[in-house]
């Protein structure tokens, strides 16, 4: 199962490159008003499909059992939804004085606002043997970047409710009636969401490549890639140091969950959210670029670090067992 999930992620990253390349070759198909009619099929149908699919695949029993780890979840929520975006905002005050493309910098802030993905953070946590902690909050994006959006707040909120919340609830209701069938057949939820997400990415970049006024310099892209790698490594080290303190109260397995779930960001939620908040914005694709870079980088870094972290966790757990007094 882990091998199949890893292969799906690799193909998805290739799909992102192909989607952008396809948009470059023939942008007229996916632009607003084009044959695909993304202003309807993507903004409403595609986004709703992703979250209906999430509602079907989300097991409420697993979420209920996970809530036992109150302290773990609280730490992940505070780090992900408060410290991470605030730290990025402060960092951007310095970066704004550099020649880096301003819309890529805004995209970095959107990365900070994203919650951890259900996919990569959980899979990597399970690969090591740790606990899981997942937080979702789409409204944080509005708090930090509403001033850059031309869409009225009420319109954003209503579309979020109709395309994110309602499909998710409907998916959960439908799941109750077909739960046995879902567990028996195990539909390819991940493949469906990935395919729809690639369509959203394709149409987003169709708008970019059809606009001659948008120019993305290589220097800014290289710097953004370096910054993203540095942010991920720095925050993983920070969460590791904090969660391994003597008085932290976290087990080695908890530390693994904290490292992955606090620093990974959701592309599945992020791209549809950006499509809603920045609907019709000519620089939407540039704002999306940092998140599109962050996603493969977090998977690659996570995959590289899994063996080392697993070895550390096993040795720590053995050390705990040896220090326990015998009765």
PDB file of C-alpha atoms in Angstrom:
ATOM      1  CA  UNK A   1       0.000   0.000   0.000  1.00  0.00           C
ATOM      2  CA  UNK A   2       2.818   2.419   0.849  1.00  0.00           C
ATOM      3  CA  UNK A   3       4.554   1.546  -2.442  1.00  0.00           C
ATOM      4  CA  UNK A   4       1.385   2.304  -4.412  1.00  0.00           C
ATOM      5  CA  UNK A   5       0.928   5.595  -2.549  1.00  0.00           C
ATOM      6  CA  UNK A   6       4.530   6.583  -3.238  1.00  0.00           C
ATOM      7  CA  UNK A   7       4.143   5.711  -6.933  1.00  0.00           C
ATOM      8  CA  UNK A   8       0.939   7.749  -7.122  1.00  0.00           C
ATOM      9  CA  UNK A   9       2.746  10.763  -5.646  1.00  0.00           C
ATOM     10  CA  UNK A  10       5.602  10.407  -8.131  1.00  0.00           C
ATOM     11  CA  UNK A  11       3.176  10.254 -11.044  1.00  0.00           C
ATOM     12  CA  UNK A  12       1.299  13.228  -9.644  1.00  0.00           C
ATOM     13  CA  UNK A  13       4.474  15.340  -9.580  1.00  0.00           C
ATOM     14  CA  UNK A  14       5.106  14.346 -13.210  1.00  0.00           C
ATOM     15  CA  UNK A  15       1.477  15.259 -13.906  1.00  0.00           C
ATOM     16  CA  UNK A  16       2.033  18.769 -12.522  1.00  0.00           C
ATOM     17  CA  UNK A  17       4.913  19.307 -14.965  1.00  0.00           C
ATOM     18  CA  UNK A  18       2.846  17.935 -17.875  1.00  0.00           C
ATOM     19  CA  UNK A  19      -0.162  20.076 -16.922  1.00  0.00           C
ATOM     20  CA  UNK A  20       1.951  23.250 -16.924  1.00  0.00           C
ATOM     21  CA  UNK A  21       3.658  22.201 -20.178  1.00  0.00           C
ATOM     22  CA  UNK A  22       0.254  21.518 -21.760  1.00  0.00           C
ATOM     23  CA  UNK A  23      -0.969  24.940 -20.702  1.00  0.00           C
ATOM     24  CA  UNK A  24       2.137  26.477 -22.288  1.00  0.00           C
ATOM     25  CA  UNK A  25       1.577  24.640 -25.592  1.00  0.00           C
ATOM     26  CA  UNK A  26      -2.157  25.329 -25.896  1.00  0.00           C
ATOM     27  CA  UNK A  27      -3.474  27.840 -23.352  1.00  0.00           C
ATOM     28  CA  UNK A  28      -6.632  28.707 -25.301  1.00  0.00           C
ATOM     29  CA  UNK A  29      -8.374  25.479 -24.242  1.00  0.00           C
ATOM     30  CA  UNK A  30      -8.325  26.161 -20.506  1.00  0.00           C
ATOM     31  CA  UNK A  31      -8.671  29.956 -20.317  1.00  0.00           C
ATOM     32  CA  UNK A  32     -11.785  31.590 -18.926  1.00  0.00           C
ATOM     33  CA  UNK A  33     -14.390  31.516 -21.685  1.00  0.00           C
ATOM     34  CA  UNK A  34     -12.549  28.707 -23.472  1.00  0.00           C
ATOM     35  CA  UNK A  35     -13.842  25.220 -24.377  1.00  0.00           C
ATOM     36  CA  UNK A  36     -13.329  23.857 -20.837  1.00  0.00           C
ATOM     37  CA  UNK A  37     -15.268  26.777 -19.298  1.00  0.00           C
ATOM     38  CA  UNK A  38     -13.117  26.728 -16.106  1.00  0.00           C
ATOM     39  CA  UNK A  39     -15.151  29.573 -14.587  1.00  0.00           C
ATOM     40  CA  UNK A  40     -17.849  26.898 -14.056  1.00  0.00           C
ATOM     41  CA  UNK A  41     -16.259  23.462 -14.409  1.00  0.00           C
ATOM     42  CA  UNK A  42     -13.222  24.286 -12.254  1.00  0.00           C
ATOM     43  CA  UNK A  43     -14.388  26.983  -9.848  1.00  0.00           C
ATOM     44  CA  UNK A  44     -17.454  25.009  -8.821  1.00  0.00           C
ATOM     45  CA  UNK A  45     -17.646  21.431 -10.144  1.00  0.00           C
ATOM     46  CA  UNK A  46     -13.959  20.457  -9.827  1.00  0.00           C
ATOM     47  CA  UNK A  47     -13.487  21.963  -6.362  1.00  0.00           C
ATOM     48  CA  UNK A  48     -16.745  20.441  -5.098  1.00  0.00           C
ATOM     49  CA  UNK A  49     -15.699  17.061  -6.521  1.00  0.00           C
ATOM     50  CA  UNK A  50     -12.427  17.109  -4.567  1.00  0.00           C
ATOM     51  CA  UNK A  51     -14.144  17.790  -1.240  1.00  0.00           C
ATOM     52  CA  UNK A  52     -17.049  15.409  -1.894  1.00  0.00           C
ATOM     53  CA  UNK A  53     -14.375  12.797  -2.568  1.00  0.00           C
ATOM     54  CA  UNK A  54     -12.659  13.782   0.702  1.00  0.00           C
ATOM     55  CA  UNK A  55     -15.952  13.405   2.562  1.00  0.00           C
ATOM     56  CA  UNK A  56     -16.409   9.897   1.155  1.00  0.00           C
ATOM     57  CA  UNK A  57     -12.878   8.808   2.057  1.00  0.00           C
ATOM     58  CA  UNK A  58     -12.720  10.419   5.523  1.00  0.00           C
ATOM     59  CA  UNK A  59     -13.246   7.858   8.268  1.00  0.00           C
ATOM     60  CA  UNK A  60     -14.934   9.608  11.260  1.00  0.00           C
ATOM     61  CA  UNK A  61     -14.022   6.705  13.574  1.00  0.00           C
ATOM     62  CA  UNK A  62     -10.316   7.320  12.959  1.00  0.00           C
ATOM     63  CA  UNK A  63     -10.726  11.044  13.590  1.00  0.00           C
ATOM     64  CA  UNK A  64     -12.527  10.374  16.865  1.00  0.00           C
ATOM     65  CA  UNK A  65      -9.806   8.033  18.107  1.00  0.00           C
ATOM     66  CA  UNK A  66      -7.114  10.528  17.072  1.00  0.00           C
ATOM     67  CA  UNK A  67      -8.664  13.239  19.261  1.00  0.00           C
ATOM     68  CA  UNK A  68      -7.365  11.354  22.301  1.00  0.00           C
ATOM     69  CA  UNK A  69      -3.984  13.017  21.706  1.00  0.00           C
ATOM     70  CA  UNK A  70      -5.206  16.441  22.814  1.00  0.00           C
ATOM     71  CA  UNK A  71      -1.784  17.930  23.591  1.00  0.00           C
ATOM     72  CA  UNK A  72      -0.324  16.727  20.316  1.00  0.00           C
ATOM     73  CA  UNK A  73      -3.164  18.218  18.275  1.00  0.00           C
ATOM     74  CA  UNK A  74      -3.024  21.488  20.197  1.00  0.00           C
ATOM     75  CA  UNK A  75       0.692  21.897  19.503  1.00  0.00           C
ATOM     76  CA  UNK A  76       0.255  21.133  15.783  1.00  0.00           C
ATOM     77  CA  UNK A  77      -2.642  23.592  15.511  1.00  0.00           C
ATOM     78  CA  UNK A  78      -0.741  26.405  17.230  1.00  0.00           C
ATOM     79  CA  UNK A  79       2.432  25.808  15.203  1.00  0.00           C
ATOM     80  CA  UNK A  80       0.631  25.366  11.859  1.00  0.00           C
ATOM     81  CA  UNK A  81      -2.024  28.040  12.170  1.00  0.00           C
ATOM     82  CA  UNK A  82      -0.272  30.669  14.287  1.00  0.00           C
ATOM     83  CA  UNK A  83       3.518  30.370  14.372  1.00  0.00           C
ATOM     84  CA  UNK A  84       4.068  29.220  10.764  1.00  0.00           C
ATOM     85  CA  UNK A  85       2.087  31.981   8.980  1.00  0.00           C
ATOM     86  CA  UNK A  86       3.292  34.649  11.433  1.00  0.00           C
ATOM     87  CA  UNK A  87       6.935  33.641  10.959  1.00  0.00           C
ATOM     88  CA  UNK A  88       6.522  33.670   7.174  1.00  0.00           C
ATOM     89  CA  UNK A  89       4.910  37.115   7.347  1.00  0.00           C
ATOM     90  CA  UNK A  90       7.834  38.501   9.338  1.00  0.00           C
ATOM     91  CA  UNK A  91      10.305  36.871   6.959  1.00  0.00           C
ATOM     92  CA  UNK A  92       8.504  38.407   3.982  1.00  0.00           C
ATOM     93  CA  UNK A  93       8.986  41.899   5.425  1.00  0.00           C
ATOM     94  CA  UNK A  94      12.704  41.363   4.798  1.00  0.00           C
ATOM     95  CA  UNK A  95      12.270  39.617   1.450  1.00  0.00           C
ATOM     96  CA  UNK A  96      10.074  42.449   0.167  1.00  0.00           C
ATOM     97  CA  UNK A  97      13.228  44.588  -0.010  1.00  0.00           C
ATOM     98  CA  UNK A  98      14.828  42.117  -2.449  1.00  0.00           C
ATOM     99  CA  UNK A  99      14.229  41.937  -6.233  1.00  0.00           C
ATOM    100  CA  UNK A 100      12.217  38.691  -5.878  1.00  0.00           C
ATOM    101  CA  UNK A 101       8.914  38.780  -7.756  1.00  0.00           C
ATOM    102  CA  UNK A 102       6.299  40.245  -5.389  1.00  0.00           C
ATOM    103  CA  UNK A 103       3.603  37.758  -6.447  1.00  0.00           C
ATOM    104  CA  UNK A 104       5.861  34.827  -5.660  1.00  0.00           C
ATOM    105  CA  UNK A 105       6.344  36.353  -2.209  1.00  0.00           C
ATOM    106  CA  UNK A 106       2.570  36.561  -1.779  1.00  0.00           C
ATOM    107  CA  UNK A 107       2.523  32.911  -2.803  1.00  0.00           C
ATOM    108  CA  UNK A 108       4.941  32.142   0.043  1.00  0.00           C
ATOM    109  CA  UNK A 109       2.436  33.652   2.464  1.00  0.00           C
ATOM    110  CA  UNK A 110      -0.291  31.381   1.085  1.00  0.00           C
ATOM    111  CA  UNK A 111       2.007  28.417   1.786  1.00  0.00           C
ATOM    112  CA  UNK A 112       2.252  29.550   5.393  1.00  0.00           C
ATOM    113  CA  UNK A 113      -1.542  29.677   5.656  1.00  0.00           C
ATOM    114  CA  UNK A 114      -2.113  26.138   4.398  1.00  0.00           C
ATOM    115  CA  UNK A 115      -2.901  23.229   6.762  1.00  0.00           C
ATOM    116  CA  UNK A 116      -0.987  19.934   6.566  1.00  0.00           C
ATOM    117  CA  UNK A 117      -2.185  17.476   3.905  1.00  0.00           C
ATOM    118  CA  UNK A 118      -3.996  14.300   4.870  1.00  0.00           C
ATOM    119  CA  UNK A 119      -1.857  12.466   2.326  1.00  0.00           C
ATOM    120  CA  UNK A 120       1.876  13.177   2.679  1.00  0.00           C
ATOM    121  CA  UNK A 121       2.038  14.023   6.399  1.00  0.00           C
ATOM    122  CA  UNK A 122       0.053  10.938   7.414  1.00  0.00           C
ATOM    123  CA  UNK A 123       1.817   8.573   5.011  1.00  0.00           C
ATOM    124  CA  UNK A 124       5.281   9.719   6.137  1.00  0.00           C
ATOM    125  CA  UNK A 125       4.226   9.578   9.785  1.00  0.00           C
ATOM    126  CA  UNK A 126       2.953   6.019   9.318  1.00  0.00           C
ATOM    127  CA  UNK A 127       6.108   5.064   7.419  1.00  0.00           C
ATOM    128  CA  UNK A 128       8.095   5.814  10.555  1.00  0.00           C
ATOM    129  CA  UNK A 129       5.528   4.459  12.979  1.00  0.00           C
ATOM    130  CA  UNK A 130       4.374   7.662  14.653  1.00  0.00           C
ATOM    131  CA  UNK A 131       0.997   9.116  15.620  1.00  0.00           C
ATOM    132  CA  UNK A 132      -1.148  11.293  13.388  1.00  0.00           C
ATOM    133  CA  UNK A 133      -2.313  14.888  13.832  1.00  0.00           C
ATOM    134  CA  UNK A 134      -4.216  16.624  11.052  1.00  0.00           C
ATOM    135  CA  UNK A 135      -5.606  20.195  11.065  1.00  0.00           C
ATOM    136  CA  UNK A 136      -7.717  21.842   8.385  1.00  0.00           C
ATOM    137  CA  UNK A 137      -8.628  25.527   8.307  1.00  0.00           C
ATOM    138  CA  UNK A 138      -9.381  27.213   4.976  1.00  0.00           C
ATOM    139  CA  UNK A 139     -10.306  30.568   6.530  1.00  0.00           C
ATOM    140  CA  UNK A 140      -6.718  31.398   7.586  1.00  0.00           C
ATOM    141  CA  UNK A 141      -5.933  32.297   3.981  1.00  0.00           C
ATOM    142  CA  UNK A 142      -8.516  35.077   4.075  1.00  0.00           C
ATOM    143  CA  UNK A 143      -6.981  36.571   7.223  1.00  0.00           C
ATOM    144  CA  UNK A 144      -3.532  37.090   5.701  1.00  0.00           C
ATOM    145  CA  UNK A 145      -4.274  37.717   2.030  1.00  0.00           C
ATOM    146  CA  UNK A 146      -7.779  39.104   1.712  1.00  0.00           C
ATOM    147  CA  UNK A 147      -6.339  42.539   0.833  1.00  0.00           C
ATOM    148  CA  UNK A 148      -4.779  41.057  -2.332  1.00  0.00           C
ATOM    149  CA  UNK A 149      -8.051  39.555  -3.493  1.00  0.00           C
ATOM    150  CA  UNK A 150     -10.499  41.432  -5.729  1.00  0.00           C
ATOM    151  CA  UNK A 151     -13.357  39.114  -4.740  1.00  0.00           C
ATOM    152  CA  UNK A 152     -15.714  40.437  -1.990  1.00  0.00           C
ATOM    153  CA  UNK A 153     -15.425  38.656   1.351  1.00  0.00           C
ATOM    154  CA  UNK A 154     -19.087  37.610   1.323  1.00  0.00           C
ATOM    155  CA  UNK A 155     -18.665  36.064  -2.124  1.00  0.00           C
ATOM    156  CA  UNK A 156     -15.538  34.197  -1.009  1.00  0.00           C
ATOM    157  CA  UNK A 157     -17.263  32.914   2.113  1.00  0.00           C
ATOM    158  CA  UNK A 158     -20.403  31.751   0.256  1.00  0.00           C
ATOM    159  CA  UNK A 159     -18.392  29.972  -2.438  1.00  0.00           C
ATOM    160  CA  UNK A 160     -16.182  28.346   0.203  1.00  0.00           C
ATOM    161  CA  UNK A 161     -19.280  27.097   1.970  1.00  0.00           C
ATOM    162  CA  UNK A 162     -20.930  25.767  -1.187  1.00  0.00           C
ATOM    163  CA  UNK A 163     -17.854  24.183  -2.795  1.00  0.00           C
ATOM    164  CA  UNK A 164     -15.914  23.013   0.291  1.00  0.00           C
ATOM    165  CA  UNK A 165     -18.130  22.587   3.359  1.00  0.00           C
ATOM    166  CA  UNK A 166     -21.346  21.349   1.709  1.00  0.00           C
ATOM    167  CA  UNK A 167     -19.689  18.692  -0.535  1.00  0.00           C
ATOM    168  CA  UNK A 168     -17.622  17.492   2.446  1.00  0.00           C
ATOM    169  CA  UNK A 169     -20.756  17.060   4.578  1.00  0.00           C
ATOM    170  CA  UNK A 170     -22.662  15.366   1.734  1.00  0.00           C
ATOM    171  CA  UNK A 171     -19.715  13.003   1.223  1.00  0.00           C
ATOM    172  CA  UNK A 172     -19.796  12.054   4.906  1.00  0.00           C
ATOM    173  CA  UNK A 173     -23.576  11.456   4.769  1.00  0.00           C
ATOM    174  CA  UNK A 174     -23.301   9.298   1.642  1.00  0.00           C
ATOM    175  CA  UNK A 175     -20.441   7.373   3.275  1.00  0.00           C
ATOM    176  CA  UNK A 176     -22.774   6.226   6.062  1.00  0.00           C
ATOM    177  CA  UNK A 177     -25.003   4.433   3.568  1.00  0.00           C
ATOM    178  CA  UNK A 178     -22.282   2.871   1.404  1.00  0.00           C
ATOM    179  CA  UNK A 179     -19.607   2.324   4.071  1.00  0.00           C
ATOM    180  CA  UNK A 180     -19.460  -1.451   3.596  1.00  0.00           C
ATOM    181  CA  UNK A 181     -19.185  -1.103  -0.179  1.00  0.00           C
ATOM    182  CA  UNK A 182     -16.399   1.483   0.172  1.00  0.00           C
ATOM    183  CA  UNK A 183     -14.409  -0.729   2.539  1.00  0.00           C
ATOM    184  CA  UNK A 184     -14.893  -3.722   0.276  1.00  0.00           C
ATOM    185  CA  UNK A 185     -14.131  -2.073  -3.085  1.00  0.00           C
ATOM    186  CA  UNK A 186     -11.653   0.582  -1.852  1.00  0.00           C
ATOM    187  CA  UNK A 187     -12.231   3.128  -4.654  1.00  0.00           C
ATOM    188  CA  UNK A 188      -9.180   5.122  -5.864  1.00  0.00           C
ATOM    189  CA  UNK A 189     -10.018   8.330  -3.980  1.00  0.00           C
ATOM    190  CA  UNK A 190      -6.462   9.618  -4.262  1.00  0.00           C
ATOM    191  CA  UNK A 191      -6.295   9.120  -8.033  1.00  0.00           C
ATOM    192  CA  UNK A 192      -9.633  10.892  -8.544  1.00  0.00           C
ATOM    193  CA  UNK A 193      -8.621  13.923  -6.460  1.00  0.00           C
ATOM    194  CA  UNK A 194      -5.208  14.088  -8.145  1.00  0.00           C
ATOM    195  CA  UNK A 195      -6.760  14.035 -11.630  1.00  0.00           C
ATOM    196  CA  UNK A 196      -9.191  16.830 -10.774  1.00  0.00           C
ATOM    197  CA  UNK A 197      -6.398  18.829  -9.117  1.00  0.00           C
ATOM    198  CA  UNK A 198      -4.240  18.554 -12.244  1.00  0.00           C
ATOM    199  CA  UNK A 199      -7.144  19.973 -14.260  1.00  0.00           C
ATOM    200  CA  UNK A 200      -7.307  22.964 -11.892  1.00  0.00           C
ATOM    201  CA  UNK A 201      -3.538  23.508 -12.206  1.00  0.00           C
ATOM    202  CA  UNK A 202      -3.765  23.257 -16.007  1.00  0.00           C
ATOM    203  CA  UNK A 203      -6.509  25.888 -16.318  1.00  0.00           C
ATOM    204  CA  UNK A 204      -4.732  28.188 -13.860  1.00  0.00           C
ATOM    205  CA  UNK A 205      -1.595  28.260 -16.006  1.00  0.00           C
ATOM    206  CA  UNK A 206      -3.620  28.550 -19.223  1.00  0.00           C
ATOM    207  CA  UNK A 207      -4.676  31.983 -17.983  1.00  0.00           C
ATOM    208  CA  UNK A 208      -1.043  32.836 -17.267  1.00  0.00           C
ATOM    209  CA  UNK A 209       0.395  31.807 -20.609  1.00  0.00           C
ATOM    210  CA  UNK A 210      -2.399  33.564 -22.491  1.00  0.00           C
ATOM    211  CA  UNK A 211      -1.478  36.834 -20.740  1.00  0.00           C
ATOM    212  CA  UNK A 212       1.561  38.491 -22.438  1.00  0.00           C
ATOM    213  CA  UNK A 213       2.011  40.936 -19.534  1.00  0.00           C
ATOM    214  CA  UNK A 214       3.098  38.247 -17.043  1.00  0.00           C
ATOM    215  CA  UNK A 215       6.822  37.572 -16.871  1.00  0.00           C
ATOM    216  CA  UNK A 216       8.500  35.211 -14.398  1.00  0.00           C
ATOM    217  CA  UNK A 217      12.264  35.552 -14.052  1.00  0.00           C
ATOM    218  CA  UNK A 218      14.474  32.525 -13.403  1.00  0.00           C
ATOM    219  CA  UNK A 219      16.352  34.311 -10.603  1.00  0.00           C
ATOM    220  CA  UNK A 220      13.181  34.659  -8.510  1.00  0.00           C
ATOM    221  CA  UNK A 221      12.247  31.003  -9.095  1.00  0.00           C
ATOM    222  CA  UNK A 222      15.659  29.738  -7.973  1.00  0.00           C
ATOM    223  CA  UNK A 223      15.585  31.903  -4.856  1.00  0.00           C
ATOM    224  CA  UNK A 224      12.048  30.762  -4.000  1.00  0.00           C
ATOM    225  CA  UNK A 225      13.129  27.116  -4.336  1.00  0.00           C
ATOM    226  CA  UNK A 226      16.094  27.723  -2.001  1.00  0.00           C
ATOM    227  CA  UNK A 227      13.902  29.617   0.492  1.00  0.00           C
ATOM    228  CA  UNK A 228      11.289  26.843   0.546  1.00  0.00           C
ATOM    229  CA  UNK A 229      13.907  24.146   1.194  1.00  0.00           C
ATOM    230  CA  UNK A 230      15.420  26.273   3.971  1.00  0.00           C
ATOM    231  CA  UNK A 231      12.021  26.926   5.578  1.00  0.00           C
ATOM    232  CA  UNK A 232      11.105  23.247   5.626  1.00  0.00           C
ATOM    233  CA  UNK A 233      14.412  22.084   7.072  1.00  0.00           C
ATOM    234  CA  UNK A 234      14.516  24.913   9.643  1.00  0.00           C
ATOM    235  CA  UNK A 235      10.951  24.305  10.849  1.00  0.00           C
ATOM    236  CA  UNK A 236      11.431  20.530  11.019  1.00  0.00           C
ATOM    237  CA  UNK A 237      14.545  21.085  13.130  1.00  0.00           C
ATOM    238  CA  UNK A 238      12.686  23.585  15.316  1.00  0.00           C
ATOM    239  CA  UNK A 239       9.768  21.210  15.948  1.00  0.00           C
ATOM    240  CA  UNK A 240      12.213  18.366  16.647  1.00  0.00           C
ATOM    241  CA  UNK A 241      14.130  20.417  19.230  1.00  0.00           C
ATOM    242  CA  UNK A 242      10.963  21.617  20.950  1.00  0.00           C
ATOM    243  CA  UNK A 243       9.187  18.238  21.046  1.00  0.00           C
ATOM    244  CA  UNK A 244      12.251  16.360  22.380  1.00  0.00           C
ATOM    245  CA  UNK A 245      12.813  18.577  25.412  1.00  0.00           C
ATOM    246  CA  UNK A 246      12.715  16.743  28.718  1.00  0.00           C
ATOM    247  CA  UNK A 247       9.590  18.546  29.886  1.00  0.00           C
ATOM    248  CA  UNK A 248       7.733  18.510  26.529  1.00  0.00           C
ATOM    249  CA  UNK A 249       5.662  15.458  27.433  1.00  0.00           C
ATOM    250  CA  UNK A 250       5.876  14.057  23.889  1.00  0.00           C
ATOM    251  CA  UNK A 251       6.857  10.475  23.101  1.00  0.00           C
ATOM    252  CA  UNK A 252       9.264   9.716  20.218  1.00  0.00           C
ATOM    253  CA  UNK A 253       6.223   8.747  18.108  1.00  0.00           C
ATOM    254  CA  UNK A 254       4.608  12.101  18.918  1.00  0.00           C
ATOM    255  CA  UNK A 255       7.775  13.888  17.812  1.00  0.00           C
ATOM    256  CA  UNK A 256       7.501  12.232  14.402  1.00  0.00           C
ATOM    257  CA  UNK A 257       3.900  13.419  14.037  1.00  0.00           C
ATOM    258  CA  UNK A 258       4.862  16.941  15.114  1.00  0.00           C
ATOM    259  CA  UNK A 259       7.744  17.156  12.619  1.00  0.00           C
ATOM    260  CA  UNK A 260       5.711  16.038   9.617  1.00  0.00           C
ATOM    261  CA  UNK A 261       2.241  17.389  10.367  1.00  0.00           C
ATOM    262  CA  UNK A 262       3.427  20.819  11.523  1.00  0.00           C
ATOM    263  CA  UNK A 263       5.624  21.530   8.498  1.00  0.00           C
ATOM    264  CA  UNK A 264       3.823  19.895   5.562  1.00  0.00           C
ATOM    265  CA  UNK A 265       1.273  21.888   3.556  1.00  0.00           C
ATOM    266  CA  UNK A 266      -1.811  20.826   1.621  1.00  0.00           C
ATOM    267  CA  UNK A 267      -1.790  21.208  -2.157  1.00  0.00           C
ATOM    268  CA  UNK A 268      -5.208  19.532  -2.449  1.00  0.00           C
ATOM    269  CA  UNK A 269      -6.835  22.212  -0.303  1.00  0.00           C
ATOM    270  CA  UNK A 270      -4.484  25.019  -1.317  1.00  0.00           C
ATOM    271  CA  UNK A 271      -4.989  25.160  -5.083  1.00  0.00           C
ATOM    272  CA  UNK A 272      -8.828  25.137  -4.941  1.00  0.00           C
ATOM    273  CA  UNK A 273      -8.710  27.722  -2.138  1.00  0.00           C
ATOM    274  CA  UNK A 274      -6.478  30.030  -4.187  1.00  0.00           C
ATOM    275  CA  UNK A 275      -8.784  29.566  -7.166  1.00  0.00           C
ATOM    276  CA  UNK A 276     -11.682  30.830  -5.033  1.00  0.00           C
ATOM    277  CA  UNK A 277      -9.942  33.654  -3.136  1.00  0.00           C
ATOM    278  CA  UNK A 278      -8.107  35.002  -6.199  1.00  0.00           C
ATOM    279  CA  UNK A 279     -10.783  34.222  -8.807  1.00  0.00           C
ATOM    280  CA  UNK A 280     -10.068  36.154 -12.007  1.00  0.00           C
ATOM    281  CA  UNK A 281      -6.755  37.506 -10.679  1.00  0.00           C
ATOM    282  CA  UNK A 282      -4.192  37.803 -13.492  1.00  0.00           C
ATOM    283  CA  UNK A 283      -1.348  36.747 -11.170  1.00  0.00           C
ATOM    284  CA  UNK A 284      -3.104  33.701  -9.705  1.00  0.00           C
ATOM    285  CA  UNK A 285      -0.642  31.268 -11.289  1.00  0.00           C
ATOM    286  CA  UNK A 286       2.372  33.140  -9.864  1.00  0.00           C
ATOM    287  CA  UNK A 287       0.767  33.113  -6.419  1.00  0.00           C
ATOM    288  CA  UNK A 288       0.296  29.342  -6.843  1.00  0.00           C
ATOM    289  CA  UNK A 289       3.925  28.624  -7.817  1.00  0.00           C
ATOM    290  CA  UNK A 290       5.428  28.480  -4.258  1.00  0.00           C
ATOM    291  CA  UNK A 291       2.775  25.949  -3.178  1.00  0.00           C
ATOM    292  CA  UNK A 292       3.418  23.888  -6.329  1.00  0.00           C
ATOM    293  CA  UNK A 293       7.128  23.888  -5.417  1.00  0.00           C
ATOM    294  CA  UNK A 294       6.556  23.251  -1.712  1.00  0.00           C
ATOM    295  CA  UNK A 295       4.537  20.092  -2.373  1.00  0.00           C
ATOM    296  CA  UNK A 296       7.207  17.985  -4.173  1.00  0.00           C
ATOM    297  CA  UNK A 297       9.963  19.391  -1.957  1.00  0.00           C
ATOM    298  CA  UNK A 298       8.167  18.261   1.219  1.00  0.00           C
ATOM    299  CA  UNK A 299       7.705  14.772  -0.241  1.00  0.00           C
ATOM    300  CA  UNK A 300      11.343  14.484  -1.357  1.00  0.00           C
ATOM    301  CA  UNK A 301      12.752  15.829   1.918  1.00  0.00           C
ATOM    302  CA  UNK A 302      10.388  13.631   3.902  1.00  0.00           C
ATOM    303  CA  UNK A 303      11.367  10.524   1.947  1.00  0.00           C
ATOM    304  CA  UNK A 304      15.058  11.259   2.488  1.00  0.00           C
ATOM    305  CA  UNK A 305      14.617  11.853   6.213  1.00  0.00           C
ATOM    306  CA  UNK A 306      12.300   8.897   6.973  1.00  0.00           C
ATOM    307  CA  UNK A 307      15.101   6.282   7.462  1.00  0.00           C
ATOM    308  CA  UNK A 308      17.078   8.592   9.773  1.00  0.00           C
ATOM    309  CA  UNK A 309      14.034   9.590  11.827  1.00  0.00           C
ATOM    310  CA  UNK A 310      12.854   5.994  12.058  1.00  0.00           C
ATOM    311  CA  UNK A 311      16.259   4.885  13.310  1.00  0.00           C
ATOM    312  CA  UNK A 312      16.237   7.686  15.901  1.00  0.00           C
ATOM    313  CA  UNK A 313      12.717   6.813  17.073  1.00  0.00           C
ATOM    314  CA  UNK A 314      13.490   3.098  17.449  1.00  0.00           C
ATOM    315  CA  UNK A 315      16.641   3.836  19.462  1.00  0.00           C
ATOM    316  CA  UNK A 316      14.778   6.289  21.713  1.00  0.00           C
ATOM    317  CA  UNK A 317      11.952   3.832  22.322  1.00  0.00           C
ATOM    318  CA  UNK A 318      14.452   1.122  23.250  1.00  0.00           C
ATOM    319  CA  UNK A 319      16.156   3.554  25.628  1.00  0.00           C
ATOM    320  CA  UNK A 320      12.824   4.303  27.334  1.00  0.00           C
ATOM    321  CA  UNK A 321      12.122   0.607  27.823  1.00  0.00           C
ATOM    322  CA  UNK A 322      15.564  -0.008  29.316  1.00  0.00           C
ATOM    323  CA  UNK A 323      15.179   2.815  31.841  1.00  0.00           C
ATOM    324  CA  UNK A 324      11.790   1.606  33.110  1.00  0.00           C
ATOM    325  CA  UNK A 325      12.061   0.000  36.568  1.00  0.00           C
ATOM    326  CA  UNK A 326      11.309  -3.723  36.771  1.00  0.00           C
ATOM    327  CA  UNK A 327       8.581  -4.901  39.158  1.00  0.00           C
TER     328      UNK A 327
END
